[in-house]
mmCIF file of C-alpha atoms in Angstrom:
data_model
loop_
_atom_site.group_PDB
_atom_site.id
_atom_site.type_symbol
_atom_site.label_atom_id
_atom_site.label_comp_id
_atom_site.label_asym_id
_atom_site.label_seq_id
_atom_site.Cartn_x
_atom_site.Cartn_y
_atom_site.Cartn_z
ATOM 1 C CA ASP A 10 17.735 -2.654 3.263
ATOM 2 C CA GLN A 11 14.613 -2.091 4.769
ATOM 3 C CA GLN A 12 13.766 1.434 5.901
ATOM 4 C CA VAL A 13 10.158 0.743 7.481
ATOM 5 C CA LYS A 14 9.756 -2.038 9.850
ATOM 6 C CA GLN A 15 7.436 -3.848 11.562
ATOM 7 C CA ASN A 16 9.043 -6.190 13.752
ATOM 8 C CA SER A 17 5.820 -8.107 15.039
ATOM 9 C CA PRO A 18 4.310 -10.180 11.987
ATOM 10 C CA SER A 19 1.282 -11.416 14.427
ATOM 11 C CA LEU A 20 -0.486 -9.980 17.399
ATOM 12 C CA SER A 21 -3.634 -11.285 19.288
ATOM 13 C CA VAL A 22 -5.570 -8.966 21.381
ATOM 14 C CA GLN A 23 -9.185 -9.949 23.711
ATOM 15 C CA GLU A 24 -12.182 -8.317 22.318
ATOM 16 C CA GLY A 25 -12.704 -5.197 23.789
ATOM 17 C CA ARG A 26 -8.811 -4.558 25.000
ATOM 18 C CA ILE A 27 -6.597 -2.351 23.693
ATOM 19 C CA SER A 28 -4.609 -3.044 20.428
ATOM 20 C CA ILE A 29 -0.868 -1.319 19.934
ATOM 21 C CA LEU A 30 0.733 -1.979 16.599
ATOM 22 C CA ASN A 31 4.353 -0.671 16.787
ATOM 23 C CA CYS A 32 6.301 0.511 13.259
ATOM 24 C CA ASP A 33 9.892 1.857 13.111
ATOM 25 C CA TYR A 34 11.607 3.686 10.373
ATOM 26 C CA THR A 35 15.439 4.835 9.477
ATOM 27 C CA ASN A 36 15.093 7.355 7.001
ATOM 28 C CA SER A 37 15.096 10.722 8.951
ATOM 29 C CA MET A 38 13.680 12.088 5.874
ATOM 30 C CA PHE A 39 10.165 10.557 6.288
ATOM 31 C CA ASP A 40 7.594 13.337 7.418
ATOM 32 C CA TYR A 41 4.454 11.992 6.911
ATOM 33 C CA PHE A 42 3.457 8.306 8.158
ATOM 34 C CA LEU A 43 0.026 6.216 7.588
ATOM 35 C CA TRP A 44 -1.253 2.958 8.517
ATOM 36 C CA TYR A 45 -3.622 1.059 6.535
ATOM 37 C CA LYS A 46 -5.694 -2.228 7.201
ATOM 38 C CA LYS A 47 -5.661 -4.992 4.757
ATOM 39 C CA TYR A 48 -8.576 -7.623 4.834
ATOM 40 C CA PRO A 49 -8.097 -11.246 2.992
ATOM 41 C CA ALA A 50 -8.846 -10.915 -0.686
ATOM 42 C CA GLU A 51 -9.113 -7.003 -0.542
ATOM 43 C CA GLY A 52 -6.917 -4.462 -1.484
ATOM 44 C CA PRO A 53 -5.095 -2.096 1.515
ATOM 45 C CA THR A 54 -7.547 0.378 3.005
ATOM 46 C CA PHE A 55 -6.266 3.995 4.073
ATOM 47 C CA LEU A 56 -7.021 3.922 8.193
ATOM 48 C CA ILE A 57 -5.104 7.114 9.368
ATOM 49 C CA SER A 58 -2.223 9.356 9.122
ATOM 50 C CA ILE A 59 0.375 11.708 11.087
ATOM 51 C CA SER A 60 2.605 14.886 10.008
ATOM 52 C CA SER A 61 5.882 14.998 11.536
ATOM 53 C CA ILE A 62 4.776 18.374 12.883
ATOM 54 C CA LYS A 63 2.420 16.320 14.938
ATOM 55 C CA ASP A 64 2.920 13.974 17.887
ATOM 56 C CA LYS A 65 -0.544 12.435 17.807
ATOM 57 C CA ASN A 66 -3.523 12.097 15.619
ATOM 58 C CA GLU A 67 -6.974 10.472 16.874
ATOM 59 C CA ASP A 68 -9.702 9.458 14.802
ATOM 60 C CA GLY A 69 -12.555 7.150 16.609
ATOM 61 C CA ARG A 70 -11.067 4.649 18.661
ATOM 62 C CA PHE A 71 -8.150 4.597 16.653
ATOM 63 C CA THR A 72 -4.578 6.499 17.385
ATOM 64 C CA VAL A 73 -1.607 7.335 16.185
ATOM 65 C CA PHE A 74 1.493 7.976 17.908
ATOM 66 C CA LEU A 75 4.825 9.539 16.689
ATOM 67 C CA ASN A 76 8.118 9.809 18.114
ATOM 68 C CA LYS A 77 10.494 11.186 15.836
ATOM 69 C CA SER A 78 13.805 11.166 18.117
ATOM 70 C CA ALA A 79 13.020 7.753 18.273
ATOM 71 C CA LYS A 80 12.020 7.465 14.957
ATOM 72 C CA HIS A 81 9.156 5.309 15.742
ATOM 73 C CA LEU A 82 5.060 5.026 15.531
ATOM 74 C CA SER A 83 2.442 3.161 16.832
ATOM 75 C CA LEU A 84 -0.927 2.802 16.568
ATOM 76 C CA HIS A 85 -3.727 2.332 18.713
ATOM 77 C CA ILE A 86 -7.062 0.915 18.894
ATOM 78 C CA VAL A 87 -9.191 1.064 21.857
ATOM 79 C CA PRO A 88 -11.550 -1.223 22.131
ATOM 80 C CA SER A 89 -10.330 -3.655 19.928
ATOM 81 C CA GLN A 90 -13.493 -5.204 18.105
ATOM 82 C CA PRO A 91 -13.654 -8.526 15.928
ATOM 83 C CA GLY A 92 -13.594 -6.588 12.679
ATOM 84 C CA ASP A 93 -10.656 -4.707 13.470
ATOM 85 C CA SER A 94 -8.905 -8.320 12.959
ATOM 86 C CA ALA A 95 -6.872 -7.805 9.792
ATOM 87 C CA VAL A 96 -3.065 -7.194 8.470
ATOM 88 C CA TYR A 97 -1.844 -3.102 9.631
ATOM 89 C CA PHE A 98 0.690 -1.931 7.073
ATOM 90 C CA CYS A 99 2.583 1.169 8.304
ATOM 91 C CA ALA A 100 3.917 3.216 5.289
ATOM 92 C CA ALA A 101 6.290 6.506 5.427
ATOM 93 C CA SER A 102 6.803 9.369 3.005
ATOM 94 C CA GLY A 103 9.343 11.745 2.358
ATOM 95 C CA ALA A 104 9.083 15.324 1.137
ATOM 96 C CA ILE A 105 5.979 16.809 0.749
ATOM 97 C CA GLY A 106 4.865 16.202 -3.079
ATOM 98 C CA ASN A 107 6.765 12.822 -2.891
ATOM 99 C CA GLU A 108 3.893 10.312 -3.419
ATOM 100 C CA LYS A 109 6.444 7.504 -3.073
ATOM 101 C CA LEU A 110 5.279 5.699 -0.044
ATOM 102 C CA THR A 111 7.564 3.388 1.620
ATOM 103 C CA PHE A 112 6.062 0.212 3.507
ATOM 104 C CA GLY A 113 6.798 -2.210 6.011
ATOM 105 C CA THR A 114 5.676 -6.096 5.606
ATOM 106 C CA GLY A 115 2.566 -5.901 8.254
ATOM 107 C CA THR A 116 1.527 -7.152 11.350
ATOM 108 C CA ARG A 117 -1.923 -9.502 11.498
ATOM 109 C CA LEU A 118 -3.839 -8.484 13.857
ATOM 110 C CA THR A 119 -6.544 -10.836 15.895
ATOM 111 C CA ILE A 120 -9.052 -10.150 18.012
ATOM 112 C CA ILE A 121 -10.362 -12.868 20.251
ATOM 113 C CA PRO A 122 -14.176 -12.663 21.272
ATOM 114 C CA GLU B 6 -18.811 0.209 -10.102
ATOM 115 C CA THR B 7 -17.027 2.169 -7.556
ATOM 116 C CA GLY B 8 -13.337 2.389 -6.302
ATOM 117 C CA VAL B 9 -10.517 0.489 -7.790
ATOM 118 C CA THR B 10 -11.080 -2.640 -9.599
ATOM 119 C CA GLN B 11 -8.314 -4.715 -11.064
ATOM 120 C CA THR B 12 -8.646 -7.767 -13.820
ATOM 121 C CA PRO B 13 -8.213 -10.388 -13.687
ATOM 122 C CA ARG B 14 -8.168 -11.329 -9.895
ATOM 123 C CA HIS B 15 -6.200 -14.156 -10.800
ATOM 124 C CA LEU B 16 -3.496 -15.251 -13.185
ATOM 125 C CA VAL B 17 -1.550 -17.906 -14.186
ATOM 126 C CA MET B 18 1.052 -17.522 -16.993
ATOM 127 C CA GLY B 19 4.039 -19.493 -18.521
ATOM 128 C CA MET B 20 7.296 -18.179 -19.282
ATOM 129 C CA THR B 21 6.906 -17.401 -22.872
ATOM 130 C CA ASN B 22 3.506 -15.996 -22.397
ATOM 131 C CA LYS B 23 2.571 -12.255 -23.218
ATOM 132 C CA LYS B 24 -0.493 -10.957 -20.747
ATOM 133 C CA SER B 25 -1.943 -7.569 -19.687
ATOM 134 C CA LEU B 26 -3.385 -6.334 -16.010
ATOM 135 C CA LYS B 27 -5.929 -3.844 -16.153
ATOM 136 C CA CYS B 28 -6.726 -1.550 -13.134
ATOM 137 C CA GLU B 29 -9.473 1.019 -13.573
ATOM 138 C CA GLN B 30 -10.467 3.874 -10.986
ATOM 139 C CA HIS B 31 -13.420 5.358 -10.411
ATOM 140 C CA LEU B 32 -12.886 8.184 -8.068
ATOM 141 C CA GLY B 33 -12.228 11.301 -10.543
ATOM 142 C CA HIS B 34 -8.467 10.655 -8.761
ATOM 143 C CA ASN B 35 -5.362 11.890 -11.271
ATOM 144 C CA ALA B 36 -2.273 9.838 -9.953
ATOM 145 C CA MET B 37 -2.425 5.907 -10.462
ATOM 146 C CA TYR B 38 0.369 3.508 -9.130
ATOM 147 C CA TRP B 39 1.567 -0.172 -9.376
ATOM 148 C CA TYR B 40 2.699 -1.949 -6.819
ATOM 149 C CA LYS B 41 4.236 -5.427 -6.071
ATOM 150 C CA GLN B 42 3.835 -7.858 -2.883
ATOM 151 C CA SER B 43 5.610 -11.100 -2.609
ATOM 152 C CA ALA B 44 5.152 -13.187 0.510
ATOM 153 C CA LYS B 45 6.819 -11.847 3.361
ATOM 154 C CA LYS B 46 7.799 -8.636 1.748
ATOM 155 C CA PRO B 47 6.901 -5.399 2.217
ATOM 156 C CA LEU B 48 4.948 -3.501 -1.125
ATOM 157 C CA GLU B 49 7.042 -2.264 -3.793
ATOM 158 C CA LEU B 50 6.321 0.705 -5.854
ATOM 159 C CA MET B 51 6.941 -0.348 -9.355
ATOM 160 C CA PHE B 52 5.391 2.900 -11.193
ATOM 161 C CA VAL B 53 3.708 5.981 -10.988
ATOM 162 C CA TYR B 54 1.704 8.177 -13.117
ATOM 163 C CA ASN B 55 0.586 11.473 -12.839
ATOM 164 C CA PHE B 56 -1.809 13.284 -14.994
ATOM 165 C CA LYS B 57 -1.473 10.222 -17.632
ATOM 166 C CA GLU B 58 2.789 10.853 -17.562
ATOM 167 C CA GLN B 59 4.860 8.538 -16.063
ATOM 168 C CA THR B 60 6.292 9.989 -13.031
ATOM 169 C CA GLU B 61 8.430 7.140 -11.045
ATOM 170 C CA ASN B 62 9.919 3.920 -12.669
ATOM 171 C CA ASN B 63 11.205 2.232 -9.517
ATOM 172 C CA SER B 64 14.255 0.174 -11.289
ATOM 173 C CA VAL B 65 11.650 -2.095 -12.711
ATOM 174 C CA PRO B 66 12.675 -4.848 -15.249
ATOM 175 C CA SER B 67 11.651 -3.746 -19.146
ATOM 176 C CA ARG B 68 9.305 -7.596 -18.826
ATOM 177 C CA PHE B 69 6.810 -4.987 -17.217
ATOM 178 C CA SER B 70 5.745 -2.729 -19.433
ATOM 179 C CA PRO B 71 3.221 0.045 -17.944
ATOM 180 C CA GLU B 72 0.796 1.754 -19.912
ATOM 181 C CA CYS B 73 -1.412 4.985 -18.962
ATOM 182 C CA PRO B 74 -4.335 5.904 -21.793
ATOM 183 C CA ASN B 75 -6.010 8.157 -19.775
ATOM 184 C CA SER B 76 -6.495 8.983 -15.467
ATOM 185 C CA SER B 77 -9.088 6.454 -15.203
ATOM 186 C CA HIS B 78 -7.310 3.422 -16.454
ATOM 187 C CA LEU B 79 -3.773 2.000 -16.120
ATOM 188 C CA PHE B 80 -2.913 -1.086 -17.705
ATOM 189 C CA LEU B 81 0.703 -3.245 -16.752
ATOM 190 C CA HIS B 82 1.865 -5.579 -19.879
ATOM 191 C CA LEU B 83 3.463 -8.665 -19.014
ATOM 192 C CA HIS B 84 5.854 -10.469 -21.269
ATOM 193 C CA THR B 85 8.788 -13.327 -20.560
ATOM 194 C CA LEU B 86 8.122 -13.303 -16.832
ATOM 195 C CA GLN B 87 10.269 -15.254 -14.538
ATOM 196 C CA PRO B 88 8.833 -17.064 -11.591
ATOM 197 C CA GLU B 89 9.925 -15.098 -8.891
ATOM 198 C CA ASP B 90 7.819 -12.460 -10.684
ATOM 199 C CA SER B 91 4.864 -14.211 -8.916
ATOM 200 C CA ALA B 92 3.605 -12.169 -7.022
ATOM 201 C CA LEU B 93 0.069 -10.314 -6.097
ATOM 202 C CA TYR B 94 0.102 -6.997 -8.273
ATOM 203 C CA LEU B 95 -1.681 -4.080 -6.841
ATOM 204 C CA CYS B 96 -2.926 -0.876 -8.228
ATOM 205 C CA ALA B 97 -3.650 2.353 -6.501
ATOM 206 C CA SER B 98 -4.809 5.884 -7.462
ATOM 207 C CA SER B 99 -4.704 9.384 -5.346
ATOM 208 C CA ASN B 100 -5.813 13.086 -5.938
ATOM 209 C CA ARG B 101 -2.417 15.127 -5.976
ATOM 210 C CA ASP B 102 -4.548 17.861 -5.745
ATOM 211 C CA TRP B 103 -5.714 17.503 -1.821
ATOM 212 C CA SER B 104 -3.869 14.588 -0.871
ATOM 213 C CA ILE B 105 -1.178 12.552 -2.728
ATOM 214 C CA TYR B 106 -0.367 10.190 0.492
ATOM 215 C CA GLU B 107 -4.100 8.446 0.786
ATOM 216 C CA GLN B 108 -3.907 6.162 -1.802
ATOM 217 C CA TYR B 109 -6.798 3.886 -2.621
ATOM 218 C CA PHE B 110 -5.822 0.283 -3.626
ATOM 219 C CA GLY B 111 -7.595 -1.892 -5.956
ATOM 220 C CA PRO B 112 -8.208 -5.722 -4.771
ATOM 221 C CA GLY B 113 -4.952 -6.866 -6.369
ATOM 222 C CA THR B 114 -4.271 -9.796 -8.741
ATOM 223 C CA ARG B 115 -2.624 -12.515 -7.851
ATOM 224 C CA LEU B 116 -0.302 -13.689 -10.607
ATOM 225 C CA THR B 117 1.547 -16.957 -10.672
ATOM 226 C CA VAL B 118 4.496 -17.697 -13.463
ATOM 227 C CA THR B 119 5.047 -21.235 -14.414
#
């Protein structure tokens, strides 16, 4: 049973437009959420995170939104750049101090120049 | 060398072989992790080490044997693997003192079991 789901395996967006990547979770005990980005032949790199006490966290071009009631989070990238083309993983963690991350299957984002 | 390194990057082994994967982190972190990523599946946590002590074994078969001699090095010893063990094996590290969630990953070892 997959507790973190990324239902879109791929997404293509025009350069300069907004990219929106979605993630749903089923475990109401999750209280910390992260996005990772992965280029081919490299390991995932941490991008941005959000605690369940917030509904939005922003870092430059990247914003993560959390809707706890819907158990849904999204990553917005604006404006999208060619270097953003990568696979994006959503991850979630339970109680504070629990280092176990549960990952989604990833969404491949392609930015079209 | 910076960050998290893993060797070898690619490994092909027979089912009767014994091999080891190595991970080294140069970040001064005190927690290290092994993950498995199979095709079209999410990353699966295998093992967690905090300050060299194993704190998590996520129901991993005994043909995978981890070793953490110090906070900077992590090994995964492999023996009598099955073809379904073919996957990308990722090592990660984090600092429990400020953010255990922000794990830093190595590039992975692509393992093929024949």
